[in-house]
Amino acid sequence: MRLTLISFCALLALCSCGSKNSTNEAESTATLTTKVFKLVDKGTKSFPLDFESAVDITCSFRLDEIEGKEYFSFSNPSTKSINIYDYEKGEQINKLKLANEGPNAINLLFSLSFFPHSLDSIFISGFQDYYLVNSKAEVLKKLYNPKEQKYRANATPVYLMQATSYRNGKLIGPLKYSLINKGEGSSYFWGTIDLNTAQETFDLLNAETFIPNYGDMKTFIENSSKKLDPLRVNFAGDYTDLVTSTGISDSIYFIKSGKLNKTAYLSSPDIEITDYKTYLSLNRMEQLKNGVQTISEPIQPPHFAGLYQSPNKKFVYRILISKTKGKYYETLQTEKPQVEEALLLVYNTQSGETSSIDLPVEELSLRPNHNSNAFASNAGLHILTKVQASENRVDFRVFGVED
C-alpha cells in the first residue's frame, strides 16, 4: 500500500451564499451564548490501510450510524474501492472492489460518491447512473442505463453525500445542479429520485427558506461580466431534520421537511464574515478545453468551509477560515489560497450553548472552500492530518467536547 497525495483541480459542487448584512438584519437578536462547555483536542484516531489502499484528495470520507452503531468509510476512485470500518474498534470490516467489466461493472468519471443505507445496501453515483450494490459489490439495481437512453448532463442530479437519505424507494438529497449563473439553474436545493419509476422532483427546499438575500445574490451573479463561482451551501442531518448554512452566514438554519424550524447564531463576534459581493468577486470559473476550473484569489476574507453534525444530533460543528495566504503550485503555474488560521465552532442543539477552539492548521489538511476530508462522530469532529505518520493507516485529529 502506498499513501499518496494528489494535486488536482477540485470538481464542481453544490453552491450558493447569503450576504452578511441581510443575514445579520434577520438575526439582530441573536447573540453568542456564554461558553459553558470546553472544546479540546482529543488526539488522533487511526484506521488501518491494506497494501493496495490509498488516501488522497479524491477520497470521500463519511461516518454513518447504522442500527445504533457507528461505521467509518471512505472511497477511492483511483482504486475503485470503498473501505468500511467499525468506528469504535478502528477495524476494517469490509472492502468493496468495484468491477470494471461484466454484470457488476460500475462506470465512474472522476469521483466515487456513495451512501450506505445499510452494510448490505450501498448506493453509488456513477458517470450517468445510480447503482445499488450489496456487501460483495454485486450490482442489485441500476438506474439511467446510457445504452437505453441518450446522454444527459443531469443524469444523476441528487448528490450522494452525508445528508442524503433513502425512504420509500426514493433517494432524497441535495441537487448537483442548483448553481445559478446567467439565469441558469434553479432556486431549489433538494430533490428526489424514485428508484422504481425514475421519477424526479427538484422542488423540496427553496433557497429563500434559508438565504434571506437570495434574490439580490442571483441578480448580482447574472449581471456579472465574469462566470462567478457561487459559495457552497453545506448540509448536515437529513431532509426531515436538516441543518444548513452558507459560507458567509453568521447563523445555522434548522429545517424540518423543507420548512424553516429554527435559526441559531454560530460564528465568532470577533471576526467579521465577508459579504457575498466581496467573496464572489474573488472566486470564479474559467472554461477549459476539457472542462472548467475554479480560480480563487490567494487572499480570501473570513468565511466558513464546512458544516457537520454528530450522529446523535447533539452537536453541530462549523469550520471558520479566518485567514489565508498564497501558495504557489509549480505544476499548475499559479498561486492558490492556503489556510493560515481557522477556528472550530460548536453548537449544542439541546442547550443552545456554543464554544470554539483554534485549530492547529499547520498539522491539519484543511481546505479554504470545502472540507470533505472531515467527518463527525459522537466523539467529535475528525479532520485528516496533513502529514500521515504511517502508510499503513490513515490518521485524523479529533476535536470535541471535554468529557
Tab-separated table of C-alpha atoms in Angstrom:
chain	number	residue	atom	x	y	z
A	1	MET	CA	0.000	0.000	0.000
A	2	ARG	CA	1.214	3.496	-0.791
A	3	LEU	CA	-0.182	6.649	0.797
A	4	THR	CA	-0.500	9.275	-1.897
A	5	LEU	CA	-1.214	12.999	-2.020
A	6	ILE	CA	-2.557	14.132	-5.367
A	7	SER	CA	-2.868	17.713	-6.546
A	8	PHE	CA	-5.772	18.255	-8.880
A	9	CYS	CA	-8.468	20.797	-9.522
A	10	ALA	CA	-11.490	20.321	-7.312
A	11	LEU	CA	-14.693	19.228	-9.002
A	12	LEU	CA	-17.757	21.436	-9.099
A	13	ALA	CA	-20.096	21.055	-6.172
A	14	LEU	CA	-23.383	22.290	-4.797
A	15	CYS	CA	-23.016	26.021	-4.162
A	16	SER	CA	-24.692	29.255	-3.053
A	17	CYS	CA	-24.420	32.011	-0.466
A	18	GLY	CA	-26.054	34.821	1.512
A	19	SER	CA	-24.857	38.299	2.418
A	20	LYS	CA	-23.699	39.191	5.868
A	21	ASN	CA	-25.735	42.390	6.019
A	22	SER	CA	-29.069	40.804	5.156
A	23	THR	CA	-28.376	37.821	7.362
A	24	ASN	CA	-27.483	39.983	10.341
A	25	GLU	CA	-30.625	42.083	9.911
A	26	ALA	CA	-32.725	38.932	10.036
A	27	GLU	CA	-30.888	37.785	13.141
A	28	SER	CA	-30.430	41.048	15.010
A	29	THR	CA	-31.463	39.500	18.317
A	30	ALA	CA	-29.023	36.577	18.047
A	31	THR	CA	-26.130	36.532	20.493
A	32	LEU	CA	-23.313	34.145	21.250
A	33	THR	CA	-24.217	32.102	24.334
A	34	THR	CA	-21.713	32.090	27.178
A	35	LYS	CA	-19.356	29.159	26.880
A	36	VAL	CA	-20.246	26.526	29.467
A	37	PHE	CA	-18.571	23.536	27.833
A	38	LYS	CA	-14.996	23.206	26.725
A	39	LEU	CA	-13.681	22.022	23.376
A	40	VAL	CA	-10.440	20.063	23.447
A	41	ASP	CA	-8.036	18.308	21.109
A	42	LYS	CA	-8.735	14.621	21.770
A	43	GLY	CA	-5.717	13.372	19.851
A	44	THR	CA	-5.506	11.043	16.867
A	45	LYS	CA	-7.985	8.451	15.633
A	46	SER	CA	-6.488	5.954	13.164
A	47	PHE	CA	-7.810	3.337	10.768
A	48	PRO	CA	-5.618	0.650	9.137
A	49	LEU	CA	-4.932	0.557	5.393
A	50	ASP	CA	-4.213	-2.616	3.444
A	51	PHE	CA	-1.395	-2.914	0.922
A	52	GLU	CA	-3.375	-1.529	-2.041
A	53	SER	CA	-5.464	1.148	-0.337
A	54	ALA	CA	-4.518	4.789	-0.602
A	55	VAL	CA	-5.781	8.101	0.730
A	56	ASP	CA	-5.603	11.198	-1.451
A	57	ILE	CA	-7.515	14.363	-2.308
A	58	THR	CA	-10.109	12.416	-4.329
A	59	CYS	CA	-11.224	10.331	-1.339
A	60	SER	CA	-14.658	10.798	0.184
A	61	PHE	CA	-14.946	10.251	3.958
A	62	ARG	CA	-18.112	9.678	5.959
A	63	LEU	CA	-19.445	8.398	9.297
A	64	ASP	CA	-22.795	6.599	9.401
A	65	GLU	CA	-24.795	5.267	12.312
A	66	ILE	CA	-26.447	2.007	11.246
A	67	GLU	CA	-28.657	0.133	13.712
A	68	GLY	CA	-27.200	2.141	16.596
A	69	LYS	CA	-23.545	1.508	15.672
A	70	GLU	CA	-21.042	3.925	14.107
A	71	TYR	CA	-19.222	2.998	10.895
A	72	PHE	CA	-16.449	4.993	9.220
A	73	SER	CA	-15.958	4.546	5.484
A	74	PHE	CA	-14.112	6.116	2.595
A	75	SER	CA	-13.976	5.700	-1.162
A	76	ASN	CA	-11.065	5.976	-3.575
A	77	PRO	CA	-11.843	6.487	-7.281
A	78	SER	CA	-8.329	5.540	-8.436
A	79	THR	CA	-8.675	2.046	-6.937
A	80	LYS	CA	-12.477	1.893	-7.395
A	81	SER	CA	-12.887	0.718	-3.825
A	82	ILE	CA	-14.865	1.503	-0.678
A	83	ASN	CA	-13.381	0.665	2.733
A	84	ILE	CA	-15.745	0.225	5.699
A	85	TYR	CA	-14.669	0.178	9.362
A	86	ASP	CA	-16.126	-0.460	12.781
A	87	TYR	CA	-15.534	3.052	14.129
A	88	GLU	CA	-15.247	2.170	17.822
A	89	LYS	CA	-12.788	-0.701	17.290
A	90	GLY	CA	-10.984	1.025	14.426
A	91	GLU	CA	-11.042	-2.235	12.453
A	92	GLN	CA	-11.847	-2.756	8.782
A	93	ILE	CA	-14.917	-4.963	8.339
A	94	ASN	CA	-15.347	-4.835	4.577
A	95	LYS	CA	-13.788	-3.639	1.347
A	96	LEU	CA	-15.832	-3.316	-1.808
A	97	LYS	CA	-13.843	-3.632	-5.047
A	98	LEU	CA	-15.988	-2.260	-7.850
A	99	ALA	CA	-15.844	-4.117	-11.172
A	100	ASN	CA	-14.740	-2.571	-14.467
A	101	GLU	CA	-16.437	-5.158	-16.669
A	102	GLY	CA	-19.275	-7.655	-16.599
A	103	PRO	CA	-22.731	-7.509	-14.992
A	104	ASN	CA	-21.370	-5.763	-11.876
A	105	ALA	CA	-19.412	-3.087	-13.756
A	106	ILE	CA	-19.722	0.470	-12.442
A	107	ASN	CA	-18.911	3.380	-14.742
A	108	LEU	CA	-17.219	6.256	-12.900
A	109	LEU	CA	-15.826	9.567	-14.103
A	110	PHE	CA	-13.638	11.417	-11.556
A	111	SER	CA	-15.310	10.818	-8.216
A	112	LEU	CA	-16.795	7.905	-6.285
A	113	SER	CA	-19.750	9.163	-4.276
A	114	PHE	CA	-21.580	6.627	-2.123
A	115	PHE	CA	-24.210	6.317	0.574
A	116	PRO	CA	-24.540	3.183	2.760
A	117	HIS	CA	-28.211	2.694	3.535
A	118	SER	CA	-27.103	-0.460	5.361
A	119	LEU	CA	-23.975	-2.613	5.341
A	120	ASP	CA	-25.555	-4.731	2.600
A	121	SER	CA	-27.268	-1.915	0.696
A	122	ILE	CA	-24.948	0.782	-0.648
A	123	PHE	CA	-25.835	3.405	-3.257
A	124	ILE	CA	-23.157	4.604	-5.672
A	125	SER	CA	-23.260	7.553	-8.070
A	126	GLY	CA	-21.523	6.805	-11.361
A	127	PHE	CA	-20.901	8.814	-14.527
A	128	GLN	CA	-24.523	8.691	-15.702
A	129	ASP	CA	-26.033	6.107	-13.386
A	130	TYR	CA	-27.010	5.330	-9.833
A	131	TYR	CA	-26.173	1.836	-8.620
A	132	LEU	CA	-27.356	-0.175	-5.642
A	133	VAL	CA	-24.778	-2.768	-4.577
A	134	ASN	CA	-24.573	-5.299	-1.768
A	135	SER	CA	-21.693	-6.032	0.596
A	136	LYS	CA	-19.978	-8.079	-2.149
A	137	ALA	CA	-20.079	-5.170	-4.630
A	138	GLU	CA	-22.675	-7.011	-6.704
A	139	VAL	CA	-24.995	-4.635	-8.576
A	140	LEU	CA	-28.560	-5.170	-7.351
A	141	LYS	CA	-30.117	-2.305	-9.291
A	142	LYS	CA	-29.080	0.240	-11.893
A	143	LEU	CA	-30.879	3.428	-12.854
A	144	TYR	CA	-30.303	5.507	-16.043
A	145	ASN	CA	-28.617	2.975	-18.310
A	146	PRO	CA	-26.780	5.011	-21.012
A	147	LYS	CA	-27.273	2.152	-23.501
A	148	GLU	CA	-31.019	2.661	-23.313
A	149	GLN	CA	-31.230	6.435	-23.409
A	150	LYS	CA	-29.205	9.343	-24.695
A	151	TYR	CA	-26.532	11.141	-22.719
A	152	ARG	CA	-27.900	13.531	-20.117
A	153	ALA	CA	-25.612	16.001	-18.384
A	154	ASN	CA	-28.032	15.914	-15.449
A	155	ALA	CA	-28.347	12.125	-15.350
A	156	THR	CA	-27.569	11.812	-11.619
A	157	PRO	CA	-28.917	15.084	-10.194
A	158	VAL	CA	-29.040	14.130	-6.494
A	159	TYR	CA	-25.752	14.074	-4.611
A	160	LEU	CA	-24.845	11.006	-2.590
A	161	MET	CA	-23.372	12.730	0.449
A	162	GLN	CA	-23.584	12.732	4.241
A	163	ALA	CA	-27.042	14.327	4.272
A	164	THR	CA	-28.580	12.015	1.650
A	165	SER	CA	-31.260	9.586	2.835
A	166	TYR	CA	-33.385	6.761	1.396
A	167	ARG	CA	-37.092	6.419	2.164
A	168	ASN	CA	-39.967	4.616	0.476
A	169	GLY	CA	-37.911	3.710	-2.587
A	170	LYS	CA	-36.590	7.260	-3.078
A	171	LEU	CA	-33.157	8.835	-2.759
A	172	ILE	CA	-33.572	12.231	-1.094
A	173	GLY	CA	-30.687	14.680	-1.174
A	174	PRO	CA	-29.064	17.947	-2.307
A	175	LEU	CA	-29.157	18.738	-6.016
A	176	LYS	CA	-25.970	18.960	-8.054
A	177	TYR	CA	-27.327	21.488	-10.483
A	178	SER	CA	-28.786	24.226	-8.308
A	179	LEU	CA	-25.979	26.580	-9.353
A	180	ILE	CA	-27.096	29.944	-10.625
A	181	ASN	CA	-25.172	31.784	-13.340
A	182	LYS	CA	-26.532	33.881	-16.176
A	183	GLY	CA	-30.076	32.732	-15.473
A	184	GLU	CA	-29.221	29.028	-15.451
A	185	GLY	CA	-30.159	26.629	-12.689
A	186	SER	CA	-32.842	26.527	-10.044
A	187	SER	CA	-33.800	28.236	-6.790
A	188	TYR	CA	-34.294	24.833	-5.196
A	189	PHE	CA	-31.552	22.860	-3.469
A	190	TRP	CA	-33.098	19.452	-2.754
A	191	GLY	CA	-34.808	16.779	-4.806
A	192	THR	CA	-35.662	13.081	-5.041
A	193	ILE	CA	-35.103	10.147	-7.374
A	194	ASP	CA	-37.620	7.298	-7.331
A	195	LEU	CA	-35.538	4.188	-7.961
A	196	ASN	CA	-38.547	2.215	-9.147
A	197	THR	CA	-40.047	4.674	-11.631
A	198	ALA	CA	-37.077	7.030	-12.321
A	199	GLN	CA	-39.400	9.930	-11.483
A	200	GLU	CA	-37.569	13.074	-10.336
A	201	THR	CA	-38.562	16.038	-8.193
A	202	PHE	CA	-36.469	19.187	-7.796
A	203	ASP	CA	-38.508	21.447	-5.520
A	204	LEU	CA	-38.075	20.243	-1.938
A	205	LEU	CA	-36.085	23.146	-0.439
A	206	ASN	CA	-36.303	26.702	-1.736
A	207	ALA	CA	-33.158	28.807	-1.341
A	208	GLU	CA	-35.156	31.713	0.107
A	209	THR	CA	-36.014	29.497	3.095
A	210	PHE	CA	-32.502	29.909	4.489
A	211	ILE	CA	-30.823	32.588	2.304
A	212	PRO	CA	-32.575	35.897	3.123
A	213	ASN	CA	-30.948	37.837	0.262
A	214	TYR	CA	-31.004	35.097	-2.355
A	215	GLY	CA	-32.708	37.282	-4.954
A	216	ASP	CA	-30.073	40.018	-4.643
A	217	MET	CA	-27.292	37.470	-4.938
A	218	LYS	CA	-28.834	35.937	-8.049
A	219	THR	CA	-29.150	39.362	-9.678
A	220	PHE	CA	-25.519	40.157	-8.839
A	221	ILE	CA	-24.323	36.920	-10.456
A	222	GLU	CA	-26.492	37.359	-13.554
A	223	ASN	CA	-25.187	40.909	-14.087
A	224	SER	CA	-21.520	39.984	-13.591
A	225	SER	CA	-19.210	40.057	-16.607
A	226	LYS	CA	-17.399	37.006	-15.176
A	227	LYS	CA	-18.605	33.468	-14.581
A	228	LEU	CA	-18.693	33.619	-10.799
A	229	ASP	CA	-18.430	30.553	-8.594
A	230	PRO	CA	-21.257	30.732	-6.010
A	231	LEU	CA	-20.498	29.873	-2.417
A	232	ARG	CA	-21.198	26.374	-1.228
A	233	VAL	CA	-24.243	25.509	0.789
A	234	ASN	CA	-23.408	22.979	3.496
A	235	PHE	CA	-25.874	20.370	4.739
A	236	ALA	CA	-25.884	18.006	7.710
A	237	GLY	CA	-28.524	15.633	9.035
A	238	ASP	CA	-31.232	14.613	6.542
A	239	TYR	CA	-34.246	16.177	4.832
A	240	THR	CA	-36.688	15.528	7.682
A	241	ASP	CA	-34.280	17.046	10.232
A	242	LEU	CA	-31.751	19.174	8.379
A	243	VAL	CA	-29.078	21.686	9.386
A	244	THR	CA	-27.780	24.050	6.723
A	245	SER	CA	-25.903	27.286	6.151
A	246	THR	CA	-23.914	29.154	3.528
A	247	GLY	CA	-20.230	30.002	3.603
A	248	ILE	CA	-20.847	33.588	4.697
A	249	SER	CA	-23.827	33.366	7.048
A	250	ASP	CA	-23.349	34.020	10.768
A	251	SER	CA	-26.114	31.534	11.514
A	252	ILE	CA	-27.108	27.929	11.029
A	253	TYR	CA	-30.633	27.002	9.958
A	254	PHE	CA	-32.644	24.038	11.178
A	255	ILE	CA	-35.039	22.756	8.515
A	256	LYS	CA	-37.794	20.187	9.006
A	257	SER	CA	-39.181	18.668	5.787
A	258	GLY	CA	-38.343	21.771	3.763
A	259	LYS	CA	-39.632	24.355	6.261
A	260	LEU	CA	-37.532	26.610	8.483
A	261	ASN	CA	-37.860	25.490	12.102
A	262	LYS	CA	-35.173	27.464	13.963
A	263	THR	CA	-32.230	29.809	13.388
A	264	ALA	CA	-29.182	29.828	15.678
A	265	TYR	CA	-26.156	32.139	15.722
A	266	LEU	CA	-22.905	30.207	15.297
A	267	SER	CA	-19.992	32.468	14.480
A	268	SER	CA	-17.281	34.490	16.187
A	269	PRO	CA	-18.180	38.015	17.368
A	270	ASP	CA	-14.503	38.939	16.959
A	271	ILE	CA	-14.335	38.021	13.260
A	272	GLU	CA	-16.275	39.871	10.580
A	273	ILE	CA	-17.538	37.397	7.989
A	274	THR	CA	-17.321	38.722	4.436
A	275	ASP	CA	-20.309	39.735	2.318
A	276	TYR	CA	-21.311	37.866	-0.830
A	277	LYS	CA	-20.237	40.576	-3.295
A	278	THR	CA	-16.695	40.637	-1.922
A	279	TYR	CA	-16.366	36.874	-1.748
A	280	LEU	CA	-17.936	36.063	-5.114
A	281	SER	CA	-15.663	38.594	-6.805
A	282	LEU	CA	-12.637	36.623	-5.591
A	283	ASN	CA	-13.854	33.253	-6.896
A	284	ARG	CA	-14.814	32.443	-10.477
A	285	MET	CA	-14.954	29.684	-13.054
A	286	GLU	CA	-12.933	29.532	-16.270
A	287	GLN	CA	-13.734	27.333	-19.233
A	288	LEU	CA	-11.073	24.894	-20.407
A	289	LYS	CA	-10.962	22.637	-23.452
A	290	ASN	CA	-11.681	19.610	-21.274
A	291	GLY	CA	-13.948	21.216	-18.699
A	292	VAL	CA	-13.796	24.060	-16.186
A	293	GLN	CA	-11.588	25.095	-13.308
A	294	THR	CA	-12.066	27.206	-10.209
A	295	ILE	CA	-9.976	30.349	-9.953
A	296	SER	CA	-9.611	31.731	-6.422
A	297	GLU	CA	-7.580	34.717	-5.292
A	298	PRO	CA	-4.871	33.690	-2.771
A	299	ILE	CA	-6.081	36.062	-0.050
A	300	GLN	CA	-9.628	35.133	0.956
A	301	PRO	CA	-11.685	37.087	3.533
A	302	PRO	CA	-13.176	35.286	6.571
A	303	HIS	CA	-15.776	32.672	5.643
A	304	PHE	CA	-16.999	29.197	6.602
A	305	ALA	CA	-15.839	25.983	4.954
A	306	GLY	CA	-17.675	23.016	6.430
A	307	LEU	CA	-20.768	22.063	8.454
A	308	TYR	CA	-21.138	18.755	10.308
A	309	GLN	CA	-23.473	17.150	12.845
A	310	SER	CA	-22.875	14.274	15.247
A	311	PRO	CA	-24.992	11.137	14.600
A	312	ASN	CA	-26.865	11.681	17.874
A	313	LYS	CA	-27.680	15.208	16.586
A	314	LYS	CA	-26.427	16.777	19.809
A	315	PHE	CA	-23.610	18.883	18.325
A	316	VAL	CA	-23.228	20.933	15.141
A	317	TYR	CA	-19.710	21.847	14.001
A	318	ARG	CA	-18.550	24.684	11.713
A	319	ILE	CA	-15.053	25.432	10.408
A	320	LEU	CA	-14.353	29.153	10.112
A	321	ILE	CA	-11.466	30.053	7.797
A	322	SER	CA	-10.301	33.351	9.267
A	323	LYS	CA	-7.111	33.880	7.242
A	324	THR	CA	-5.496	32.523	4.081
A	325	LYS	CA	-2.196	33.031	2.300
A	326	GLY	CA	-0.961	32.276	-1.180
A	327	LYS	CA	0.851	29.064	-2.074
A	328	TYR	CA	2.483	28.620	-5.469
A	329	TYR	CA	1.950	25.302	-7.274
A	330	GLU	CA	4.677	24.598	-9.824
A	331	THR	CA	2.616	22.035	-11.745
A	332	LEU	CA	-0.267	24.478	-12.154
A	333	GLN	CA	1.988	27.541	-12.506
A	334	THR	CA	-0.340	29.535	-10.316
A	335	GLU	CA	-0.850	30.646	-6.725
A	336	LYS	CA	-3.803	29.296	-4.764
A	337	PRO	CA	-5.203	30.116	-1.317
A	338	GLN	CA	-3.939	28.091	1.631
A	339	VAL	CA	-5.473	28.139	5.122
A	340	GLU	CA	-3.358	30.088	7.612
A	341	GLU	CA	-5.783	30.480	10.527
A	342	ALA	CA	-9.008	28.614	11.312
A	343	LEU	CA	-11.499	28.260	14.136
A	344	LEU	CA	-13.823	25.396	15.036
A	345	LEU	CA	-17.233	26.457	16.399
A	346	VAL	CA	-19.672	24.062	18.062
A	347	TYR	CA	-23.371	24.418	18.886
A	348	ASN	CA	-25.179	22.254	21.450
A	349	THR	CA	-28.635	21.595	19.962
A	350	GLN	CA	-30.087	20.617	23.353
A	351	SER	CA	-28.988	23.641	25.382
A	352	GLY	CA	-28.271	26.254	22.703
A	353	GLU	CA	-24.792	26.778	24.149
A	354	THR	CA	-21.747	27.351	21.958
A	355	SER	CA	-17.991	27.057	22.207
A	356	SER	CA	-14.940	27.362	19.980
A	357	ILE	CA	-11.306	26.298	19.648
A	358	ASP	CA	-8.413	27.453	17.461
A	359	LEU	CA	-7.363	24.753	15.010
A	360	PRO	CA	-3.669	23.859	14.539
A	361	VAL	CA	-3.804	24.456	10.776
A	362	GLU	CA	-0.150	23.542	10.253
A	363	GLU	CA	-0.996	19.982	11.328
A	364	LEU	CA	-4.338	19.558	9.532
A	365	SER	CA	-5.359	19.009	5.937
A	366	LEU	CA	-7.727	21.980	5.734
A	367	ARG	CA	-9.061	23.443	2.505
A	368	PRO	CA	-10.109	27.071	2.055
A	369	ASN	CA	-13.517	26.420	0.459
A	370	HIS	CA	-14.808	22.976	1.383
A	371	ASN	CA	-13.568	20.301	3.767
A	372	SER	CA	-14.792	16.913	2.591
A	373	ASN	CA	-11.803	15.381	4.404
A	374	ALA	CA	-13.589	15.788	7.732
A	375	PHE	CA	-16.481	13.981	9.425
A	376	ALA	CA	-18.271	13.999	12.773
A	377	SER	CA	-18.843	11.082	15.132
A	378	ASN	CA	-20.453	11.275	18.557
A	379	ALA	CA	-16.917	11.751	19.925
A	380	GLY	CA	-16.224	14.906	17.926
A	381	LEU	CA	-15.111	16.344	14.603
A	382	HIS	CA	-12.378	14.389	12.775
A	383	ILE	CA	-10.040	16.234	10.387
A	384	LEU	CA	-7.481	14.474	8.203
A	385	THR	CA	-3.926	15.198	9.352
A	386	LYS	CA	-1.596	16.942	6.909
A	387	VAL	CA	1.278	14.534	7.488
A	388	GLN	CA	0.386	10.878	7.867
A	389	ALA	CA	2.596	9.043	10.362
A	390	SER	CA	2.485	5.722	8.522
A	391	GLU	CA	1.486	4.456	5.082
A	392	ASN	CA	-0.261	1.570	6.828
A	393	ARG	CA	-3.036	3.696	8.307
A	394	VAL	CA	-4.991	6.917	7.882
A	395	ASP	CA	-4.935	9.426	10.744
A	396	PHE	CA	-7.482	12.021	11.851
A	397	ARG	CA	-7.251	14.606	14.638
A	398	VAL	CA	-10.367	14.670	16.799
A	399	PHE	CA	-11.795	17.853	18.353
A	400	GLY	CA	-14.742	17.548	20.681
A	401	VAL	CA	-16.394	18.404	23.970
A	402	GLU	CA	-14.313	17.651	27.046
A	403	ASP	CA	-15.611	14.569	28.888
